[in-house]
Coordinates of C-alpha atoms in Angstrom, one line a residue:
Chain A
M1 CA 76.6 73.7 122.9
F2 CA 75.0 76.6 121.8
D3 CA 72.2 78.8 122.6
T4 CA 69.9 79.0 120.5
R5 CA 68.7 76.9 117.5
E6 CA 69.8 80.6 115.8
N7 CA 73.3 80.1 116.5
I8 CA 73.3 76.1 115.5
W9 CA 71.8 77.2 112.0
A10 CA 74.8 80.2 111.8
A11 CA 77.3 77.8 112.5
F12 CA 76.1 75.1 109.8
W13 CA 75.7 78.0 107.7
M14 CA 79.1 79.4 108.2
I15 CA 80.7 75.6 108.4
G16 CA 79.6 75.2 104.7
A17 CA 80.6 78.3 103.8
A18 CA 84.1 77.6 104.4
I19 CA 83.6 74.1 102.9
L20 CA 82.6 75.8 99.9
I21 CA 85.1 78.2 99.6
F22 CA 88.5 75.4 100.8
A23 CA 86.6 73.1 97.6
L24 CA 86.6 76.5 95.5
I25 CA 90.9 77.1 96.0
P26 CA 91.9 73.7 94.1
L27 CA 89.1 74.1 91.7
L28 CA 90.9 78.1 91.2
Q29 CA 94.1 76.3 90.7
T30 CA 93.3 73.9 87.6
L31 CA 91.9 76.7 85.8
P32 CA 95.1 78.0 83.4
P33 CA 95.9 81.9 84.0
R34 CA 93.6 83.1 81.8
G35 CA 90.4 81.3 82.4
R36 CA 91.7 82.3 86.6
Y37 CA 92.0 86.0 85.2
L38 CA 88.8 86.3 83.6
L39 CA 86.8 84.5 86.4
I40 CA 88.1 87.3 88.9
A41 CA 87.8 90.1 86.5
F42 CA 84.2 89.2 86.2
V43 CA 84.0 88.6 89.7
T44 CA 85.2 92.1 90.7
F45 CA 83.3 93.8 87.7
I46 CA 80.5 92.3 89.4
A47 CA 80.9 93.5 92.8
G48 CA 81.8 97.0 91.5
L49 CA 79.2 97.6 90.0
F50 CA 77.2 96.6 92.5
F51 CA 78.7 99.1 94.1
A52 CA 78.7 101.6 92.3
A53 CA 75.4 101.7 91.0
E54 CA 73.7 101.4 94.5
F55 CA 75.4 104.6 95.0
F56 CA 74.6 106.5 92.1
L57 CA 71.2 105.3 91.6
P58 CA 68.3 107.4 92.5
V59 CA 66.5 107.0 95.8
D60 CA 62.7 107.0 97.0
E61 CA 61.8 109.7 97.6
K62 CA 59.5 108.4 101.2
T63 CA 62.6 105.6 102.2
G64 CA 65.6 107.1 100.8
K65 CA 66.1 103.3 99.3
N66 CA 66.5 102.2 95.7
F67 CA 65.9 98.6 95.2
L68 CA 69.6 98.0 95.6
T69 CA 69.8 99.7 99.0
D70 CA 68.9 96.6 101.4
P71 CA 71.1 93.7 99.9
F72 CA 74.0 96.5 99.9
Q73 CA 73.4 96.0 104.0
R74 CA 73.6 92.5 103.6
L75 CA 76.8 92.2 102.4
Q76 CA 78.3 94.4 105.2
G77 CA 78.2 90.8 107.1
S78 CA 79.4 89.0 104.0
L79 CA 82.1 91.5 104.5
Q80 CA 82.9 90.5 107.9
V81 CA 83.6 87.0 106.6
I82 CA 85.9 88.1 104.2
T83 CA 87.9 90.3 106.5
A84 CA 87.7 86.8 108.8
L85 CA 88.9 84.6 105.9
S86 CA 91.9 87.2 105.2
L87 CA 92.8 86.9 108.7
G88 CA 92.9 83.4 108.5
L89 CA 94.6 83.3 105.5
G90 CA 97.3 85.9 106.6
T91 CA 97.8 83.3 110.1
Y92 CA 98.2 80.6 108.2
G93 CA 100.8 82.7 106.5
L94 CA 102.4 83.9 109.3
I95 CA 102.6 80.2 110.8
R96 CA 103.5 78.5 108.2
L97 CA 106.5 80.8 107.4
H98 CA 107.9 80.9 111.5
L99 CA 107.2 77.1 111.7
R100 CA 109.5 76.3 109.0
N101 CA 112.2 78.6 110.5
A102 CA 112.4 77.3 113.7
V103 CA 112.5 73.7 111.8
Q104 CA 115.1 74.0 109.8
R105 CA 117.0 76.3 111.9
R106 CA 117.0 78.8 109.6
A107 CA 119.2 82.4 110.1
Q108 CA 117.6 84.0 113.7
W109 CA 114.8 81.2 113.9
G110 CA 114.8 82.1 117.7
Y111 CA 112.9 85.1 117.0
S112 CA 110.6 82.9 115.3
I113 CA 110.2 80.9 118.4
V114 CA 109.2 84.1 120.6
L115 CA 107.2 84.9 117.9
L116 CA 104.9 81.6 117.8
V117 CA 104.6 81.1 122.2
S118 CA 103.5 85.0 122.1
F119 CA 101.3 84.3 119.3
V120 CA 99.5 80.8 120.9
T121 CA 99.8 82.5 124.5
M122 CA 97.8 85.5 123.1
A123 CA 95.5 83.7 121.1
F124 CA 94.4 81.2 123.9
F125 CA 93.9 84.2 126.4
S126 CA 91.8 86.0 124.0
V127 CA 89.8 83.2 122.7
W128 CA 89.3 82.2 126.3
N129 CA 88.8 85.5 127.5
T130 CA 86.0 86.3 124.7
L131 CA 83.8 83.2 125.2
A132 CA 83.8 83.7 128.9
E133 CA 82.7 87.6 128.5
K134 CA 80.2 86.6 125.8
G135 CA 79.1 83.1 127.8
L136 CA 79.8 81.0 125.2
L137 CA 80.2 77.3 125.6
G138 CA 79.7 77.6 129.4
V139 CA 83.4 79.8 130.1
Q140 CA 83.9 80.9 132.9
R141 CA 85.5 83.9 133.8
T142 CA 88.1 82.8 136.3
P143 CA 91.5 84.9 138.3
L144 CA 93.7 83.2 136.6
L145 CA 92.1 84.2 133.2
E146 CA 91.5 87.7 134.2
R147 CA 95.2 88.2 135.6
A148 CA 96.5 86.4 132.6
F149 CA 94.9 88.6 130.7
T150 CA 95.6 91.7 132.1
L151 CA 98.9 91.0 132.2
L152 CA 99.3 90.0 128.1
F153 CA 96.7 92.8 127.3
D154 CA 97.3 96.1 129.4
Y155 CA 100.3 95.5 130.3
T156 CA 102.1 94.0 127.5
L157 CA 100.6 94.7 124.1
V158 CA 99.1 97.6 124.7
Q159 CA 102.4 99.2 126.2
L160 CA 105.1 97.5 123.9
D161 CA 102.5 99.3 121.2
A162 CA 102.3 102.6 122.9
T163 CA 106.0 102.2 123.1
M164 CA 106.4 101.4 119.4
F165 CA 104.5 104.5 118.3
S166 CA 106.6 106.8 120.8
L167 CA 109.8 105.8 119.3
I168 CA 109.3 108.0 116.8
A169 CA 109.1 111.2 118.8
F170 CA 112.8 110.7 119.0
Y171 CA 113.8 110.0 115.4
I172 CA 112.0 112.6 114.6
F173 CA 114.4 115.0 117.0
S174 CA 117.5 113.4 115.8
A175 CA 115.9 114.0 112.0
A176 CA 115.2 117.7 112.8
Y177 CA 118.7 118.2 113.9
R178 CA 120.4 116.8 111.9
A179 CA 118.4 117.5 108.3
F180 CA 116.1 120.5 108.7
R181 CA 119.1 123.1 107.3
I182 CA 118.5 126.6 106.3
R183 CA 119.8 126.6 102.6
S184 CA 117.2 128.0 101.1
V185 CA 113.9 130.6 101.1
E186 CA 111.9 128.1 100.8
A187 CA 113.3 126.4 103.9
S188 CA 113.4 129.6 106.2
I189 CA 109.7 130.1 105.4
L190 CA 108.7 126.4 106.1
M191 CA 111.1 125.8 109.5
F192 CA 109.9 129.9 110.6
T193 CA 106.3 129.0 110.0
A194 CA 106.7 125.1 111.5
M195 CA 108.1 127.0 115.4
I196 CA 105.5 130.1 115.1
V197 CA 103.3 127.0 114.6
M198 CA 104.8 124.6 117.4
I199 CA 104.6 127.1 119.4
G200 CA 101.5 128.7 119.4
I201 CA 99.4 126.1 119.4
V202 CA 100.5 125.1 123.1
P203 CA 100.3 127.1 125.9
L204 CA 103.7 128.5 126.6
G205 CA 102.2 130.6 123.1
K206 CA 100.0 132.3 125.1
F207 CA 102.1 132.6 127.8
I208 CA 105.0 134.4 125.7
S209 CA 102.6 136.9 124.0
D210 CA 100.9 137.8 127.0
S211 CA 104.3 138.5 128.9
I212 CA 105.3 140.6 126.2
G213 CA 102.4 143.0 127.0
L214 CA 100.2 142.1 123.0
P215 CA 96.4 142.9 123.9
I216 CA 95.2 139.4 126.0
M217 CA 91.3 140.2 123.7
M218 CA 90.0 141.6 120.8
T219 CA 87.3 144.2 122.1
D220 CA 83.8 145.2 119.9
E221 CA 86.0 148.1 119.6
M222 CA 89.4 146.9 117.8
R223 CA 87.5 144.8 115.3
T224 CA 85.3 147.9 114.3
N225 CA 88.8 149.7 113.2
P226 CA 91.3 146.7 111.9
F227 CA 94.6 149.2 111.5
A228 CA 94.4 149.8 115.1
L229 CA 97.9 150.1 116.6
E230 CA 96.0 147.6 118.9
T231 CA 94.1 145.2 116.4
I232 CA 97.5 144.5 114.7
L233 CA 99.1 144.0 117.8
Y234 CA 96.6 141.6 118.8
S235 CA 97.0 139.8 115.5
L236 CA 100.4 139.0 116.2
R237 CA 100.0 137.2 118.9
L238 CA 101.4 133.4 118.8
P239 CA 98.5 131.5 118.9
E240 CA 96.7 133.6 116.5
V241 CA 99.1 133.9 114.3
A242 CA 99.5 130.2 114.3
N243 CA 95.5 130.0 114.0
W244 CA 95.7 132.3 111.2
I245 CA 98.8 129.7 109.5
L246 CA 96.0 126.6 110.0
N247 CA 92.9 128.0 109.0
V248 CA 94.1 130.5 105.7
L249 CA 97.0 129.0 104.5
N250 CA 97.1 125.8 105.2
A251 CA 93.4 124.4 104.7
P252 CA 93.1 125.3 100.5
V253 CA 96.3 123.6 100.6
Q254 CA 94.7 120.7 102.0
R255 CA 92.0 121.3 100.1
A256 CA 93.8 120.9 96.3
I257 CA 95.8 118.6 98.0
E258 CA 92.3 116.4 98.6
F259 CA 90.7 116.8 95.8
G260 CA 94.2 115.7 93.9
V261 CA 94.1 112.5 95.8
G262 CA 90.3 112.1 94.5
I263 CA 90.9 112.5 91.4
G264 CA 94.3 109.9 91.6
A265 CA 91.8 107.4 93.7
L266 CA 89.4 108.0 91.1
A267 CA 91.9 106.8 88.1
M268 CA 93.4 104.0 90.3
A269 CA 89.8 102.7 91.1
I270 CA 88.3 102.4 88.1
R271 CA 91.4 100.6 87.1
L272 CA 90.8 97.9 89.8
W273 CA 87.1 97.4 88.9
L274 CA 88.3 96.5 85.5
S275 CA 91.3 94.7 86.1
L276 CA 93.4 96.7 84.8
E277 CA 95.8 96.8 87.4
R278 CA 99.0 93.8 86.9
G279 CA 99.1 91.1 89.2
I280 CA 95.0 89.8 89.1
T281 CA 95.6 86.0 88.5
Chain B
M1 CA 142.7 115.3 108.4
E2 CA 140.4 117.9 108.5
Q3 CA 140.8 119.4 112.0
R4 CA 137.0 119.1 114.1
T5 CA 136.0 122.1 115.5
L6 CA 133.3 122.5 118.5
W7 CA 130.6 123.5 115.4
S8 CA 131.7 120.3 113.1
R9 CA 131.2 118.3 116.4
M10 CA 127.9 119.7 116.8
M11 CA 126.8 118.9 113.4
A12 CA 128.2 115.2 114.2
I13 CA 126.5 114.7 117.2
D14 CA 125.6 111.1 119.0
R15 CA 122.2 110.7 118.3
R16 CA 122.1 108.8 121.2
I17 CA 123.0 112.0 123.4
L18 CA 120.3 113.3 121.4
Y19 CA 117.6 110.3 122.4
L20 CA 118.5 111.2 125.9
I21 CA 118.4 114.7 126.6
L22 CA 114.7 114.6 125.1
A23 CA 113.9 111.6 127.1
V24 CA 115.0 113.7 129.9
N25 CA 113.0 116.2 129.1
I26 CA 109.9 114.4 128.8
V27 CA 110.5 113.3 132.2
G28 CA 111.3 116.2 133.5
A29 CA 107.9 117.8 132.2
L30 CA 105.7 115.0 132.9
M31 CA 107.0 115.7 136.5
A32 CA 107.0 119.2 136.5
R33 CA 104.1 121.2 138.3
V34 CA 104.2 124.1 135.9
V35 CA 100.3 125.0 134.9
L36 CA 100.4 127.2 131.7
E37 CA 96.4 128.5 130.8
P38 CA 95.8 127.4 127.7
N39 CA 94.9 129.8 125.1
I40 CA 91.4 127.8 123.3
P41 CA 91.1 127.4 120.0
P42 CA 87.4 128.4 117.8
A43 CA 87.5 124.8 117.1
V44 CA 87.6 122.8 120.6
R45 CA 85.4 126.1 121.7
S46 CA 82.6 125.5 119.5
F47 CA 83.3 121.1 120.3
Y48 CA 82.4 122.1 123.9
E49 CA 79.6 123.9 123.2
T50 CA 78.1 121.5 120.9
I51 CA 78.1 119.1 123.4
E52 CA 76.6 121.6 125.6
A53 CA 73.7 122.5 123.8
L54 CA 72.6 118.5 123.9
Q55 CA 69.6 117.8 126.1
P56 CA 70.0 114.8 128.8
G57 CA 68.5 112.0 127.3
D58 CA 70.3 112.8 124.0
I59 CA 71.9 110.1 122.6
V60 CA 75.8 110.1 121.0
M61 CA 77.2 107.8 118.8
V62 CA 81.3 107.7 119.7
S63 CA 83.3 106.3 116.9
S64 CA 86.2 105.1 118.6
T65 CA 88.7 103.8 115.9
W66 CA 92.4 104.3 118.0
S67 CA 94.5 101.5 119.7
A68 CA 97.5 101.8 121.6
G69 CA 99.6 102.9 118.8
T70 CA 98.0 106.6 119.3
L71 CA 97.2 106.0 123.3
A72 CA 99.0 108.7 124.4
E73 CA 97.2 111.6 122.0
N74 CA 93.2 109.3 121.9
Q75 CA 92.7 108.3 124.7
P76 CA 93.1 112.0 126.7
Q77 CA 90.3 112.5 124.1
F78 CA 88.2 109.5 125.1
E79 CA 88.0 109.9 128.2
A80 CA 87.7 113.6 128.5
V81 CA 84.6 113.6 125.9
L82 CA 82.8 110.4 127.7
R83 CA 83.3 112.2 131.2
H84 CA 81.9 115.5 129.2
L85 CA 78.5 113.0 127.9
M86 CA 78.1 111.4 131.2
R87 CA 78.0 114.9 133.2
K88 CA 75.6 116.0 130.7
R89 CA 73.5 112.9 131.2
L90 CA 74.0 111.7 127.2
R91 CA 73.1 107.9 126.3
F92 CA 75.7 107.1 124.6
T93 CA 77.2 104.0 122.1
I94 CA 80.5 103.4 120.7
I95 CA 81.5 101.5 118.1
S96 CA 84.8 100.5 116.8
F97 CA 86.2 99.8 113.1
T98 CA 89.3 97.8 113.9
P99 CA 89.9 95.0 116.7
P100 CA 92.3 96.7 119.1
A101 CA 89.9 99.5 118.9
R102 CA 86.8 98.1 120.1
D103 CA 88.6 96.1 123.2
I104 CA 90.7 99.0 124.1
S105 CA 87.5 101.2 124.0
H106 CA 85.3 98.7 125.6
R107 CA 87.5 98.3 128.6
L108 CA 88.7 101.8 128.9
A109 CA 84.7 103.0 128.3
R110 CA 83.8 99.9 131.5
R111 CA 86.2 101.8 133.9
L112 CA 84.9 105.6 133.4
T113 CA 81.4 104.4 133.4
R114 CA 81.2 103.0 136.4
E115 CA 83.0 105.8 138.1
Q116 CA 80.1 107.4 137.0
G117 CA 77.2 104.9 137.3
Y118 CA 76.5 104.5 134.5
V119 CA 75.1 101.0 133.5
E120 CA 76.3 98.9 130.3
G121 CA 73.2 98.1 128.1
K122 CA 71.1 100.8 129.9
D123 CA 72.7 104.3 129.3
W124 CA 76.0 103.1 127.1
A125 CA 76.5 100.1 125.3
H126 CA 79.5 99.0 122.8
F127 CA 78.4 97.7 119.4
G128 CA 82.0 96.4 118.9
Y129 CA 84.2 95.7 115.5
T130 CA 82.4 96.4 112.1
P131 CA 85.3 95.9 109.5
D132 CA 84.0 98.3 106.7
I133 CA 83.2 101.6 108.0
V134 CA 81.4 103.0 104.8
L135 CA 79.1 99.8 104.7
A136 CA 78.5 100.5 108.3
V137 CA 77.4 104.0 108.3
K138 CA 75.5 103.7 105.6
G139 CA 73.7 100.5 107.2
M140 CA 72.9 102.6 110.1
S141 CA 71.8 105.0 108.6
E142 CA 69.2 103.3 107.7
D143 CA 68.7 100.8 110.2
I144 CA 71.1 99.5 113.4
A145 CA 69.6 96.1 114.7
Q146 CA 70.4 95.1 111.1
A147 CA 72.9 97.0 110.7
V148 CA 74.8 95.9 113.9
R149 CA 72.1 93.3 115.0
Q150 CA 74.1 92.9 118.5
D151 CA 76.7 94.9 121.3
V152 CA 79.8 93.5 122.3
R153 CA 77.9 91.7 125.1
R154 CA 76.0 89.7 122.6
V155 CA 73.0 91.1 123.7
P156 CA 70.6 91.6 120.4
I157 CA 70.2 95.5 119.7
Q158 CA 66.4 95.8 120.4
Q159 CA 66.6 94.7 123.8
L160 CA 69.1 97.2 124.7
E161 CA 67.4 99.7 127.5
V162 CA 69.8 102.5 125.6
M163 CA 68.6 102.4 122.5
R164 CA 64.7 102.4 123.0
G165 CA 63.3 105.0 121.1
I166 CA 66.3 104.4 118.6
K167 CA 66.0 102.7 115.2
S168 CA 68.6 104.4 113.4
L169 CA 71.7 106.9 112.7
K170 CA 68.5 109.5 111.9
D171 CA 67.5 109.5 115.6
Y172 CA 71.0 110.3 116.7
K173 CA 71.8 113.9 118.0
L174 CA 75.7 114.1 117.5
V175 CA 78.9 111.9 116.3
V176 CA 82.1 112.1 117.8
D177 CA 84.7 110.7 115.7
I178 CA 87.8 109.9 117.8
T179 CA 90.5 108.4 115.4
P180 CA 94.0 108.5 113.7
S181 CA 93.2 107.0 110.6
D182 CA 91.3 108.7 107.7
T183 CA 87.0 107.6 108.8
L184 CA 85.7 111.4 108.8
T185 CA 85.1 110.8 105.2
A186 CA 82.8 108.3 105.9
W187 CA 80.7 109.9 108.4
I188 CA 80.8 112.8 106.2
S189 CA 80.0 111.3 103.1
F190 CA 77.6 108.6 104.4
R191 CA 76.0 109.7 107.6
P192 CA 72.6 110.8 107.8
R193 CA 72.1 115.3 106.8
D194 CA 71.0 116.5 109.5
L195 CA 73.2 114.4 111.9
K196 CA 76.3 116.5 113.4
I197 CA 79.7 115.4 113.6
I198 CA 82.5 116.8 115.9
Y199 CA 85.8 115.3 115.3
C200 CA 88.9 113.7 118.3
P201 CA 92.0 113.3 115.5
T202 CA 95.5 113.2 116.2
S203 CA 97.8 115.6 116.0
V204 CA 99.4 114.8 112.5
M205 CA 96.2 114.2 111.4
A206 CA 94.7 117.4 112.1
A207 CA 96.0 119.6 109.3
E208 CA 93.7 117.6 106.8
A209 CA 90.5 118.9 109.4
Y210 CA 90.8 122.6 108.8
T211 CA 88.8 122.2 105.2
F212 CA 86.0 120.5 106.9
L213 CA 86.0 123.0 109.7
D214 CA 85.5 125.4 107.2
S215 CA 83.0 123.8 105.1
K216 CA 81.1 123.1 108.6
Q217 CA 81.0 119.5 107.7
I218 CA 82.3 119.0 110.9
L219 CA 81.3 121.6 114.3
G220 CA 84.7 121.0 116.7
M221 CA 87.5 119.3 116.8
I222 CA 90.4 118.8 119.5
T223 CA 93.2 117.8 118.6
G224 CA 95.5 115.4 120.3
A225 CA 96.1 115.8 123.9
K226 CA 97.1 118.8 123.0
G227 CA 93.5 120.2 122.3
A228 CA 92.0 117.5 125.0
Y229 CA 94.4 119.9 127.7
E230 CA 92.2 122.8 126.3
Y231 CA 88.9 120.7 126.0
E232 CA 89.3 119.7 129.9
H233 CA 89.8 122.9 131.0
L234 CA 86.7 124.3 129.3
L235 CA 84.8 121.4 131.5
G236 CA 87.2 122.1 134.6
I237 CA 88.7 118.2 135.2
V238 CA 92.3 117.2 135.4
G239 CA 92.8 114.8 133.2
L240 CA 95.6 112.5 131.3
G241 CA 95.6 115.7 128.5
T242 CA 96.4 118.1 131.4
R243 CA 99.2 115.8 132.6
F244 CA 100.5 115.5 129.2
I245 CA 100.9 119.3 127.7
N246 CA 103.6 120.1 129.8
A247 CA 105.8 117.4 127.8
I248 CA 104.3 118.2 124.3
Q249 CA 105.5 122.0 124.6
F250 CA 108.7 121.5 126.6
S251 CA 109.7 118.7 123.4
H252 CA 108.2 121.2 121.1
V253 CA 110.7 124.3 122.8
L254 CA 113.6 121.5 122.8
I255 CA 112.7 120.2 118.9
I256 CA 113.1 124.2 118.0
T257 CA 116.1 124.8 119.8
F258 CA 118.3 122.2 118.2
I259 CA 117.2 123.2 114.9
L260 CA 117.9 126.4 116.0
L261 CA 121.7 124.9 117.3
G262 CA 122.5 122.7 114.6
N263 CA 121.9 125.6 111.8
F264 CA 123.8 128.1 114.0
A265 CA 126.6 125.3 113.3
M266 CA 126.3 124.7 109.7
F267 CA 126.7 128.6 109.7
M268 CA 129.4 128.8 111.8
Q269 CA 130.9 126.0 110.8
R270 CA 130.7 127.8 106.9
R271 CA 132.2 130.8 107.7
S272 CA 135.7 128.9 109.7
R273 CA 136.6 127.4 106.3
S274 CA 135.5 130.2 104.2

């Protein structure tokens, strides 16, 4: 069934871990809420402590590691397992919900049927494709698989995903036309800044600046004389103004915002680590 | 009942008409043969020069964490970057931090490398999908074979010819981060100290990256499909960026025109009322 002995052992480990995890779920359910909370809070605290300690503990000059670095790297594998489990849990929840919708003929149950059929079809060909790609279970790539997967992935999923995102452009256009009104000084500044950046960063900005006769290049002479008319005119080129806005006005503001977000994230992390957030049970 | 003037009609225009105008504008711009010369911003030039400074045989990590949602912006960047790397005869490995990103980047890279005669496993490799970027970057900074183990085709990292002489990220010369999400800060924070980074964000993410450009934590940046066009211009190739730039710039013009029209209508309506 598998290529090597290592894979067989890996499969045993995975099955064992899955059994253990599925056995833990009813065990957790039997605990009273307080006990469940304490258990989860304890595990969360230990996990957080491990990550924080690995980051803050000094490292050996030669190896660049501390005693937690190697276990930290091994954790990457367990994180993949947790991600896979959460994906499995999400899939289970989604299918259960839509199966119930379809069976009980709830409102708009037809969409649930579409979802289930799409899900099963895509999953079937994706798994088949992955097995063929990796040469697992002796599965071979066939013309049917090639055609079906290309049709489903390249010509359906990718295109639908891209279309969904592209629709934002239409909403932005409509919203900008309806909502972007100059009702205050701040709104006026915002609008004119946005316009300069929008035109300045595209080739049209360069074209307009060239067309109205603004200097094309910054010469050495212009650099030495910042108040010369030529230098001032060069600075008024739309791409230069747009770059100045992005580098001189935007960057410090972004830095300030990120600093604030960082402090907020730190506070939030401490609350999560100490299980002070609600809904832990 | 209030009499409907031209201005009030303009302000209450049906959104479907706006959608149609934008659609016609985009289709027309995509079909137009107008090519305006770009202004190359310093960030794009330094992006190009960073890759140009590498020697044939050097190895580059391409962090590709985009999927179909941002295809219009990230695909032109991805294609242009890979073409540049292959033109310079550089080795490269790709890694993704979301599952769809793995599939898209692997399929696209296979197509592009086939055109240029690059062989998977020998000249390039795809490390597949890894769920946590922080753990992955930290792990790869120490030992790639232990952190990643195998490529997307299940070939162990040690057996890949492209990885000959490469143990960790410390042996890499450059990281190219192509992403619509916040993976850049993880690369900056956890990479080996000397590893250079260049960045390909979507347009909406670019504003946040100017701080890192300013601090030289990233050496260059190409912003969305517009940046890809400027980069393609430096490379002297016609790629997706060149094909998309007219749609981008004429949409900008259209949005500005309609914002001005909307405000003019509001102003005129107020004036007629008073």
